[in-house]
PDB file of C-alpha atoms in Angstrom:
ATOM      1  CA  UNK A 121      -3.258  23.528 108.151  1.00 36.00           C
ATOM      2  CA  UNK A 122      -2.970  21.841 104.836  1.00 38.00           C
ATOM      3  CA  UNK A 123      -6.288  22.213 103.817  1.00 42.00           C
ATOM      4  CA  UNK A 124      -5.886  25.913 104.591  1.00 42.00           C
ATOM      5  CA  UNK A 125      -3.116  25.995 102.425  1.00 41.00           C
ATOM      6  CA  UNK A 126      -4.939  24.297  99.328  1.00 44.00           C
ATOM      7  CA  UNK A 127      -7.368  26.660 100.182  1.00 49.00           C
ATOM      8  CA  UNK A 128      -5.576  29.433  99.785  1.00 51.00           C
ATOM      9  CA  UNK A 129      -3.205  28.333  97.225  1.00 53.00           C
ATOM     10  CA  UNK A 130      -5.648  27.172  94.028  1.00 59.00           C
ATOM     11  CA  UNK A 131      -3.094  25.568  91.972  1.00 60.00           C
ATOM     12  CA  UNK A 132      -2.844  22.895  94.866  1.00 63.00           C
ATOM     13  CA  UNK A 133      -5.584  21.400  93.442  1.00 66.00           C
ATOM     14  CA  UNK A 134      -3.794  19.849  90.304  1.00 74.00           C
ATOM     15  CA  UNK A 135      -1.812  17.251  92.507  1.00 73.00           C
ATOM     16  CA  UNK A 136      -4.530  14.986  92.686  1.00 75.00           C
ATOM     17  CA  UNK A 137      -5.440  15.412  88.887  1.00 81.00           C
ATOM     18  CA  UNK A 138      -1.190  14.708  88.548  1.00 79.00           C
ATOM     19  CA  UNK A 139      -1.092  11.460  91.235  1.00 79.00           C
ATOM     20  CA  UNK A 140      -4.178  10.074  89.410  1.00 86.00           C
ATOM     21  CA  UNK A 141      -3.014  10.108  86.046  1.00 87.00           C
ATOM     22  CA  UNK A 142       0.923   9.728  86.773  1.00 83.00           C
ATOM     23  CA  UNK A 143      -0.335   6.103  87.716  1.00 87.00           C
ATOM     24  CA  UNK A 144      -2.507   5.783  84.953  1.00 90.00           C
ATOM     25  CA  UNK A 145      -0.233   6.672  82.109  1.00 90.00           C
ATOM     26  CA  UNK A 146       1.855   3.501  81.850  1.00 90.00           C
ATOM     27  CA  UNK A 147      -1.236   2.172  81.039  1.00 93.00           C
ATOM     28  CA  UNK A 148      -2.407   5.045  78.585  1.00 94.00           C
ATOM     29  CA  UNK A 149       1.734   4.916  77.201  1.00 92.00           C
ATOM     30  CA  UNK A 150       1.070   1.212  76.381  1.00 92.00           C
ATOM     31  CA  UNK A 151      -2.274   1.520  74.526  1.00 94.00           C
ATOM     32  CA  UNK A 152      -0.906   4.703  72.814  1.00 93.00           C
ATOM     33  CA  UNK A 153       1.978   2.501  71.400  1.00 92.00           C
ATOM     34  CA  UNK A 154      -0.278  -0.285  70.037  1.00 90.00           C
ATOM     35  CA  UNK A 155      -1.605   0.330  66.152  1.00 87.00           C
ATOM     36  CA  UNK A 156      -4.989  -0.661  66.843  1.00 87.00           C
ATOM     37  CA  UNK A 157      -5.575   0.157  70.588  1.00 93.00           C
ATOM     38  CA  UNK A 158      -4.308   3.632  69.723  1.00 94.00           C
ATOM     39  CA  UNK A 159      -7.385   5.245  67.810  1.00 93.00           C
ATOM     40  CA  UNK A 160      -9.955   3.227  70.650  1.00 95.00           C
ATOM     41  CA  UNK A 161      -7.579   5.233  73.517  1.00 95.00           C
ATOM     42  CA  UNK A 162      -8.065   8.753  71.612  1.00 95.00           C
ATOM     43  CA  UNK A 163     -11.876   8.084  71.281  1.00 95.00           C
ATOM     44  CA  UNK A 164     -12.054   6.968  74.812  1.00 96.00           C
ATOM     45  CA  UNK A 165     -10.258  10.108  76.090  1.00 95.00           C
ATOM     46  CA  UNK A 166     -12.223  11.931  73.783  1.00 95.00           C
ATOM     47  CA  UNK A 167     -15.579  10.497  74.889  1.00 96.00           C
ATOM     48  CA  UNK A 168     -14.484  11.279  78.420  1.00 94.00           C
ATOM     49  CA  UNK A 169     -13.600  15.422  77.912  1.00 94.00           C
ATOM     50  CA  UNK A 170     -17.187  15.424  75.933  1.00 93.00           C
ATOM     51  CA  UNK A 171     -19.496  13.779  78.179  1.00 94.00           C
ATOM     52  CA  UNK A 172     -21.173  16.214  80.993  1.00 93.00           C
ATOM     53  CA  UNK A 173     -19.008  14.744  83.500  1.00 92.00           C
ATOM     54  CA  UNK A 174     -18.967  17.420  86.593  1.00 90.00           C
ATOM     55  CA  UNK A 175     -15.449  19.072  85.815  1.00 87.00           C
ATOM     56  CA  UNK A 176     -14.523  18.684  89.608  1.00 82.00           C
ATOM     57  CA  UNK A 177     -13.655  15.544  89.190  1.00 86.00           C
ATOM     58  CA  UNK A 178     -11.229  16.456  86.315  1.00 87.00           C
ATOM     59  CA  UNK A 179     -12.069  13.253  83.876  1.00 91.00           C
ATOM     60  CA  UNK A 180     -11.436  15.918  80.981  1.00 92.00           C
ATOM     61  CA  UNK A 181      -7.981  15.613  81.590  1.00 92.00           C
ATOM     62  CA  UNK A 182      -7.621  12.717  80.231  1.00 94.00           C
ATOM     63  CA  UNK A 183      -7.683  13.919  76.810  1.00 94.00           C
ATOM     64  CA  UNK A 184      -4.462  15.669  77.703  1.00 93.00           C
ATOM     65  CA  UNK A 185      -2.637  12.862  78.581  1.00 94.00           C
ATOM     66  CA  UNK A 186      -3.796  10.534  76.049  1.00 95.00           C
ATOM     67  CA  UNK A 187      -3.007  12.764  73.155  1.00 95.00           C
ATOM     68  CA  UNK A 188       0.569  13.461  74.951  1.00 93.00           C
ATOM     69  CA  UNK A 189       1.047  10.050  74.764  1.00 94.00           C
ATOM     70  CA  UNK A 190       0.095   9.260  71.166  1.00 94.00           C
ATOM     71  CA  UNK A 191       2.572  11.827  69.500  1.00 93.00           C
ATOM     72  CA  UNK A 192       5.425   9.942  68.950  1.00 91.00           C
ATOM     73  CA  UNK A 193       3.120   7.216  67.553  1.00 93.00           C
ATOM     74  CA  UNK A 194       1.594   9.736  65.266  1.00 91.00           C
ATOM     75  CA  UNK A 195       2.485   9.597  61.684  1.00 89.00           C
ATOM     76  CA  UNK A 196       3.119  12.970  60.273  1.00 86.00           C
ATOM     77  CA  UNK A 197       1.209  14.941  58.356  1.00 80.00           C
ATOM     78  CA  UNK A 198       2.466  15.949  55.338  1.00 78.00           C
ATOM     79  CA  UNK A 199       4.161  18.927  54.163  1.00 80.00           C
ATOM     80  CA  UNK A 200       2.874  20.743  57.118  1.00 82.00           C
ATOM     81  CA  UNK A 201       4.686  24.070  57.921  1.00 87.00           C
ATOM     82  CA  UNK A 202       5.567  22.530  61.389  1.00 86.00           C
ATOM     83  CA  UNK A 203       6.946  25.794  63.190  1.00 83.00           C
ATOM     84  CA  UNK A 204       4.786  28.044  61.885  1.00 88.00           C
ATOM     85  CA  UNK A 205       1.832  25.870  63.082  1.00 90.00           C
ATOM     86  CA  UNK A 206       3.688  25.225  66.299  1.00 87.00           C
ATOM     87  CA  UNK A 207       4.302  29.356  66.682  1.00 87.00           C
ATOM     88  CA  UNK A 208       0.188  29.883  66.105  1.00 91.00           C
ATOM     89  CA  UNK A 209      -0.240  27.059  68.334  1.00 90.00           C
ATOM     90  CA  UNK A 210       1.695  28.382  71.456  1.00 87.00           C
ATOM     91  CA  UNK A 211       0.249  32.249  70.714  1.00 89.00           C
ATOM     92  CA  UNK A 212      -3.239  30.703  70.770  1.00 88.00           C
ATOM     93  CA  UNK A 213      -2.772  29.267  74.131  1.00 85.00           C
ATOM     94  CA  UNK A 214      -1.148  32.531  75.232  1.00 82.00           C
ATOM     95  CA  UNK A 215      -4.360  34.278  74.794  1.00 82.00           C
ATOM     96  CA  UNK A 216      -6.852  31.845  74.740  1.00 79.00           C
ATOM     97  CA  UNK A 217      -8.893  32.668  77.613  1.00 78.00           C
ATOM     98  CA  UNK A 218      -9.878  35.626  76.824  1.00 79.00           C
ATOM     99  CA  UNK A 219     -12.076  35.188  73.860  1.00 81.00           C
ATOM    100  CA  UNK A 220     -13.164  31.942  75.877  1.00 80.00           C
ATOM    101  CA  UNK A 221     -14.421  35.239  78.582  1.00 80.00           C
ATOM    102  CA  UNK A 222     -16.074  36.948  76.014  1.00 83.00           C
ATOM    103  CA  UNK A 223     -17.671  34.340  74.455  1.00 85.00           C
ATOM    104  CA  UNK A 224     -18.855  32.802  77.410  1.00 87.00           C
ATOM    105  CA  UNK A 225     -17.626  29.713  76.924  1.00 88.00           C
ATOM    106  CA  UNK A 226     -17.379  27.383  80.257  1.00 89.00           C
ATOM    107  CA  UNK A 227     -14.259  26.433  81.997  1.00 89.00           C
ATOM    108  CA  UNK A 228     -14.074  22.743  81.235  1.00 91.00           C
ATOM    109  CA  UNK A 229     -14.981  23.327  77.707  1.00 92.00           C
ATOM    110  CA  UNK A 230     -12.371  26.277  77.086  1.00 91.00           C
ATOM    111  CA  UNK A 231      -9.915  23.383  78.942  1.00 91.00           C
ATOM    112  CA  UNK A 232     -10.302  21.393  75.824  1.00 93.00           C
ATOM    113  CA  UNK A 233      -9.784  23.837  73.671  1.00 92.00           C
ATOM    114  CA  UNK A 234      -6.418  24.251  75.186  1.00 92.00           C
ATOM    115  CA  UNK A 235      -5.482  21.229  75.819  1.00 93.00           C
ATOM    116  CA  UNK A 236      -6.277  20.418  71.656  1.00 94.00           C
ATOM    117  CA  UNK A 237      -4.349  23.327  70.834  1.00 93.00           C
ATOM    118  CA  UNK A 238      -1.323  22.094  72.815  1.00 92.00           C
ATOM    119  CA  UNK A 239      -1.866  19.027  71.532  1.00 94.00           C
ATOM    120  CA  UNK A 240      -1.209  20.582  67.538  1.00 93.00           C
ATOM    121  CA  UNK A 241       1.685  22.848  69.105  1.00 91.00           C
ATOM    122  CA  UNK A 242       3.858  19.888  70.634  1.00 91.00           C
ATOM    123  CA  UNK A 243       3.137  17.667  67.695  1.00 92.00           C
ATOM    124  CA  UNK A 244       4.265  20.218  65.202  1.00 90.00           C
ATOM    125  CA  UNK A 245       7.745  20.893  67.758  1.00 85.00           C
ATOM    126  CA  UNK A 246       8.049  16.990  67.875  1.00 87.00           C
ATOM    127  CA  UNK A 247       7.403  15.931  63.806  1.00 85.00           C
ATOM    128  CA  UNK A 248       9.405  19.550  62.488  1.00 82.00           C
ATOM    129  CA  UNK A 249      12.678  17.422  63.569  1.00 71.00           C
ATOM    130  CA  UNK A 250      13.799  20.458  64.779  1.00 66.00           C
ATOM    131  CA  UNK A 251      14.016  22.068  68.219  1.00 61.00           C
ATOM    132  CA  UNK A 252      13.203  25.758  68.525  1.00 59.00           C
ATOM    133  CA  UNK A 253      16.315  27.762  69.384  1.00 67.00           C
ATOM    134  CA  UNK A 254      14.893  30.271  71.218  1.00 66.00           C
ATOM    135  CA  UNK A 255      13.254  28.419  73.836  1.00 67.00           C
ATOM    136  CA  UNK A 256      16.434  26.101  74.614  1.00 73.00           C
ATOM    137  CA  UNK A 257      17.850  29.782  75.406  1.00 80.00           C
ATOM    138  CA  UNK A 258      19.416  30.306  79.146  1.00 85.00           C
ATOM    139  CA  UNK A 259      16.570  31.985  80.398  1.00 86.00           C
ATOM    140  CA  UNK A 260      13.855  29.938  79.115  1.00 83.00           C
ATOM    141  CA  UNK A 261      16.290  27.206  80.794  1.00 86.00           C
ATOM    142  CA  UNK A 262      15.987  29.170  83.889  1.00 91.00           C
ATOM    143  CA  UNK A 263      12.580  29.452  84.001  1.00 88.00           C
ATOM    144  CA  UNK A 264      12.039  25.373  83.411  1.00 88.00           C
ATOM    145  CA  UNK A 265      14.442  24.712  86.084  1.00 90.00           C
ATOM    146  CA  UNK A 266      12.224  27.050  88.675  1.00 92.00           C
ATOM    147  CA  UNK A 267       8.878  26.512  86.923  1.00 89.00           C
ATOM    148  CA  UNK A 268       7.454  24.168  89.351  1.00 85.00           C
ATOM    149  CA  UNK A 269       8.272  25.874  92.159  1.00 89.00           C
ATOM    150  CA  UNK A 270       6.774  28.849  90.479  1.00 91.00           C
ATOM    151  CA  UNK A 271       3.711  26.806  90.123  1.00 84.00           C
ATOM    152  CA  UNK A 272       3.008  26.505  93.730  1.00 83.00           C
ATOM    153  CA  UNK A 273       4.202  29.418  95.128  1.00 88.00           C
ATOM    154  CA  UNK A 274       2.933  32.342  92.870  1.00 86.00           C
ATOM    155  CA  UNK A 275      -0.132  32.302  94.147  1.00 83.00           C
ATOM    156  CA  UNK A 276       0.418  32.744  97.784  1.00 86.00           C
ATOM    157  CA  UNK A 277       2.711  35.413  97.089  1.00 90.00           C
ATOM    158  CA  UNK A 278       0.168  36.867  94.996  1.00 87.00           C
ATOM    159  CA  UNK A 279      -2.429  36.626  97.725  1.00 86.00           C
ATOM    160  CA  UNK A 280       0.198  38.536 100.267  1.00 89.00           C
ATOM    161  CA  UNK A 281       1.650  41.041  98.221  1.00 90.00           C
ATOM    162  CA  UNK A 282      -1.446  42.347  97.092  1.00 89.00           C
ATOM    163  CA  UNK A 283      -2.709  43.916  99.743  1.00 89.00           C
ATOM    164  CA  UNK A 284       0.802  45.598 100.509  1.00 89.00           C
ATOM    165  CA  UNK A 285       0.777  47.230  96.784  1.00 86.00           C
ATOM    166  CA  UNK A 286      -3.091  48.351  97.746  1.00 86.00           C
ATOM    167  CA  UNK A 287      -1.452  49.820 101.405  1.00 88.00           C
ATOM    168  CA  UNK A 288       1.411  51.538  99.418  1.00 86.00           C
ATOM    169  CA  UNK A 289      -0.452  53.297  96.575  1.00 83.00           C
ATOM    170  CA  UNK A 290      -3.770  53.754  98.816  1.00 86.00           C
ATOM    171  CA  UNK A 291      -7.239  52.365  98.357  1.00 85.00           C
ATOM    172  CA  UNK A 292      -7.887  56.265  96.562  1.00 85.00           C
ATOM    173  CA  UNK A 293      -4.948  55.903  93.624  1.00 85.00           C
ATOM    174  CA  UNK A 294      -5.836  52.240  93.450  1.00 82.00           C
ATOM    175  CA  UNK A 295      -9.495  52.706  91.991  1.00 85.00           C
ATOM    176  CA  UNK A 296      -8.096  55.693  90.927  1.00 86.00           C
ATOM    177  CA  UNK A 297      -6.162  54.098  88.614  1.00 86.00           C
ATOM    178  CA  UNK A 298      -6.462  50.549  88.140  1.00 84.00           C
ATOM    179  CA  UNK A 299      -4.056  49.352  85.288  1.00 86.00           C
ATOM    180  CA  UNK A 300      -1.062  51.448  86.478  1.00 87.00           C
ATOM    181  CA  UNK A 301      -1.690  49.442  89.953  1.00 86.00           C
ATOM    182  CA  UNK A 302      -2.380  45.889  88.176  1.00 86.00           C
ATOM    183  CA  UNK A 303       0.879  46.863  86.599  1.00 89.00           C
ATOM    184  CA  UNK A 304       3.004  47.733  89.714  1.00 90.00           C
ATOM    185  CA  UNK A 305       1.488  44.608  91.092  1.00 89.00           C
ATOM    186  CA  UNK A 306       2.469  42.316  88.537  1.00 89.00           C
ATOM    187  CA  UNK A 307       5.996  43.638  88.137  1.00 92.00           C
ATOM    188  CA  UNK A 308       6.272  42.833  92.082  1.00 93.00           C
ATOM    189  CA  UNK A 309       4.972  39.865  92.407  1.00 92.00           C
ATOM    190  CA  UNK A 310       6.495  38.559  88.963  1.00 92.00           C
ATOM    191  CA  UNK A 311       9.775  39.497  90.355  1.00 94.00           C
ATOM    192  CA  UNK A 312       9.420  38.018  93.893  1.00 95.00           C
ATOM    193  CA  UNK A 313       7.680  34.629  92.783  1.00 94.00           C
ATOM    194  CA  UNK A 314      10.974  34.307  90.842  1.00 95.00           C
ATOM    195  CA  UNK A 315      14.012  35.027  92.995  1.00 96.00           C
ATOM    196  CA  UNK A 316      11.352  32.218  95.829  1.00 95.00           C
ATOM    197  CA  UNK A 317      11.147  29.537  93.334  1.00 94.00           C
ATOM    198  CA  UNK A 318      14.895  29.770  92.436  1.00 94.00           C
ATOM    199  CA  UNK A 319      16.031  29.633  96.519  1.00 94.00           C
ATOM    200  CA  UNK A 320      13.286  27.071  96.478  1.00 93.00           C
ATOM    201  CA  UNK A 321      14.672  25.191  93.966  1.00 91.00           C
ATOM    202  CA  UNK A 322      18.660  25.364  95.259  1.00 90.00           C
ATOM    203  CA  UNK A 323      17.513  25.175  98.393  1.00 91.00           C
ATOM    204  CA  UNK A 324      14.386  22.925  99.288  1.00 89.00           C
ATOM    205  CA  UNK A 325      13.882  20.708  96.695  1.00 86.00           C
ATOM    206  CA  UNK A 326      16.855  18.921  96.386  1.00 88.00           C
ATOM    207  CA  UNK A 327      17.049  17.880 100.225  1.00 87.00           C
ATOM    208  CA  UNK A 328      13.759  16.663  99.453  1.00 82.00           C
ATOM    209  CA  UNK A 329      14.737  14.775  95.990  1.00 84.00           C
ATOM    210  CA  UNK A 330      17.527  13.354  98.389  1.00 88.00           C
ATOM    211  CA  UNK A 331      15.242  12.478 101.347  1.00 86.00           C
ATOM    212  CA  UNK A 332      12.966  10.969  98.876  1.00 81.00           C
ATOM    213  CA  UNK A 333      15.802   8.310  96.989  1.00 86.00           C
ATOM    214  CA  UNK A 334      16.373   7.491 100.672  1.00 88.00           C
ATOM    215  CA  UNK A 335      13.238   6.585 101.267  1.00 83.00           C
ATOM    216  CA  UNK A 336      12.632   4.631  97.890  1.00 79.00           C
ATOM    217  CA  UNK A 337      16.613   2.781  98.394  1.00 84.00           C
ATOM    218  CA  UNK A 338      15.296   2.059 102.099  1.00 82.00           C
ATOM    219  CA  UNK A 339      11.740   0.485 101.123  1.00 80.00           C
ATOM    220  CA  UNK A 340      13.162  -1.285  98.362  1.00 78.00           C
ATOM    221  CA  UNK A 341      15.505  -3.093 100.416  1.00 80.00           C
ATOM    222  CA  UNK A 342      13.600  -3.563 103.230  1.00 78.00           C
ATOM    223  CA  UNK A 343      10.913  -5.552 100.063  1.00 74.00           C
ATOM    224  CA  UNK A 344      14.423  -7.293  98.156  1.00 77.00           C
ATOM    225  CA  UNK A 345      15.013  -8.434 102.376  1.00 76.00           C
ATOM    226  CA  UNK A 346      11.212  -9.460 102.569  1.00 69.00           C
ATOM    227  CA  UNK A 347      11.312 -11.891  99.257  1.00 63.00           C
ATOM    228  CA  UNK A 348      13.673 -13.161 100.241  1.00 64.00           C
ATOM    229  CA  UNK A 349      12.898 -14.203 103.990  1.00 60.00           C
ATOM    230  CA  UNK A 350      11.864 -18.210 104.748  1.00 52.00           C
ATOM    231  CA  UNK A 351      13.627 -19.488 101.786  1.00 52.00           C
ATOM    232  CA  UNK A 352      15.681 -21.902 102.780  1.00 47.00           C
ATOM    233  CA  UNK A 353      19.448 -21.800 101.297  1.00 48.00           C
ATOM    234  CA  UNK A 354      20.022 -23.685  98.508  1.00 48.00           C
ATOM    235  CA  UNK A 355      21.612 -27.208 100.524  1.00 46.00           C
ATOM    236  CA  UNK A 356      18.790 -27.242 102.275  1.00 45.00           C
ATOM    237  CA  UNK A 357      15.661 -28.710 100.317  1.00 47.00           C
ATOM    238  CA  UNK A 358      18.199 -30.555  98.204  1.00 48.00           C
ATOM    239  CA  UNK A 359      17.554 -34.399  98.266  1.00 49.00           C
ATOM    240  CA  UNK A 360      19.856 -36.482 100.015  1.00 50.00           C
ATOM    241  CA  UNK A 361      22.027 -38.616  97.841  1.00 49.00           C
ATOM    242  CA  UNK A 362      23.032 -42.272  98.118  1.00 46.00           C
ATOM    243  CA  UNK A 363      26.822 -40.522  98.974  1.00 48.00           C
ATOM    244  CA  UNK A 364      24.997 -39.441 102.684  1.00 49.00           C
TER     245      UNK A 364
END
């Protein structure tokens, strides 16, 4: 059943790209922080997203993750117009795969592009010194908050509402006209991925968070009990003195 859902829903596939590097990055973090380690990390990572590695097994992602962690090591550069850059920057990535389409440009390779161009947009928001009012707005907030559940879930809903929104214009009107029915679509399944992810996000994720401290508190005391087991208290392997 689960690998039916992965199937169906694509953006399954990321978790092992996220478990894989989530325990790799302490180690990236620490070679990020060092002066000289630093620059042989970004050439590594580098090296990795431009050798013809097959990209199913996702060792371009790397580069993501070990520019992420150099920023704060960064020095800045300059008098660099920070926001504008980091505006241009976020715009870019809005509508970068479509010139990647038309270009012909292949997936892994229009996946570095992006991941270099949020690379200059989150080093520009992090040097600036400033934080960008607008998206520390309530519904940007929101949209954080939910954005995970979003992530998961938009694409199943996608895959079921679709053929409802083909059923309720008809097959005719649909080819009929096409961008009026993307459209409707859209709007729908915009609207329903978000009121999902937000009971999602009241209502099964934090039983989950909850389940999942219990489960770390219980295995971490059931290891503190294991430690500590056959030691003998501290009387015990102490020498006896002339006094016994």
């Amino acid at each position: 059943m689960l690998g039916l859902y992965v199937h169906l829903n694509g953006p399954l596939w990321t978790l092992r790209v996220e478990l894989f590097y989530s325990l790799a990055f302490p180690v990236i973090y620490l070679l990020a922080r060092h002066p000289r380690k630093r620059w042989a990390l970004l050439a590594c990572v580098s090296l990795l997203a431009l050798l013809p590695i097959p990209r199913v097994f996702c060792m371009h992602y790397a580069l993501a993750f070990g520019l992420g962690a150099a920023i704060p090591f960064l020095p800045r550069a300059g008098d660099v117009p920070y926001r504008t850059t980091a505006t241009i920057a976020l715009i870019a990535l809005l509508f970068s795969q479509m010139p990647a389409d038309r270009l012909g440009i292949d997936m892994k390779a229009a996946e570095n592009i992006e991941m270099l161009v949020a690379f200059v947009a989150v080093y520009c928001l992090y040097h600036s010194g400033r934080s960008m009012q607008a998206l520390e707005a309530r519904p940007f907030a929101f949209i954080g908050e939910i954005s995970y559940s979003v992530y998961v879930l938009h694409f199943p809903l996608l895959f079921a509402l679709t053929p409802l929104v083909v059923e309720g214009f008809g097959p005719i009107q649909v080819r009929a006209h096409p961008l009026a029915s993307l459209l409707v679509l859209t709007v729908v399944a915009l609207c329903t991925t978000i009121f999902v992810a937000a009971l999602s996000r009241r209502y099964v994720e934090p039983p989950g968070e909850r389940l999942g401290r219990i489960f770390y508190a219980a295995s971490k005391e059931q290891f503190s009990r294991g430690s500590t087991t056959g030691k003998s208290p501290s009387g015990a392997s102490r020498r006896p003195s002339a006094r016994d």
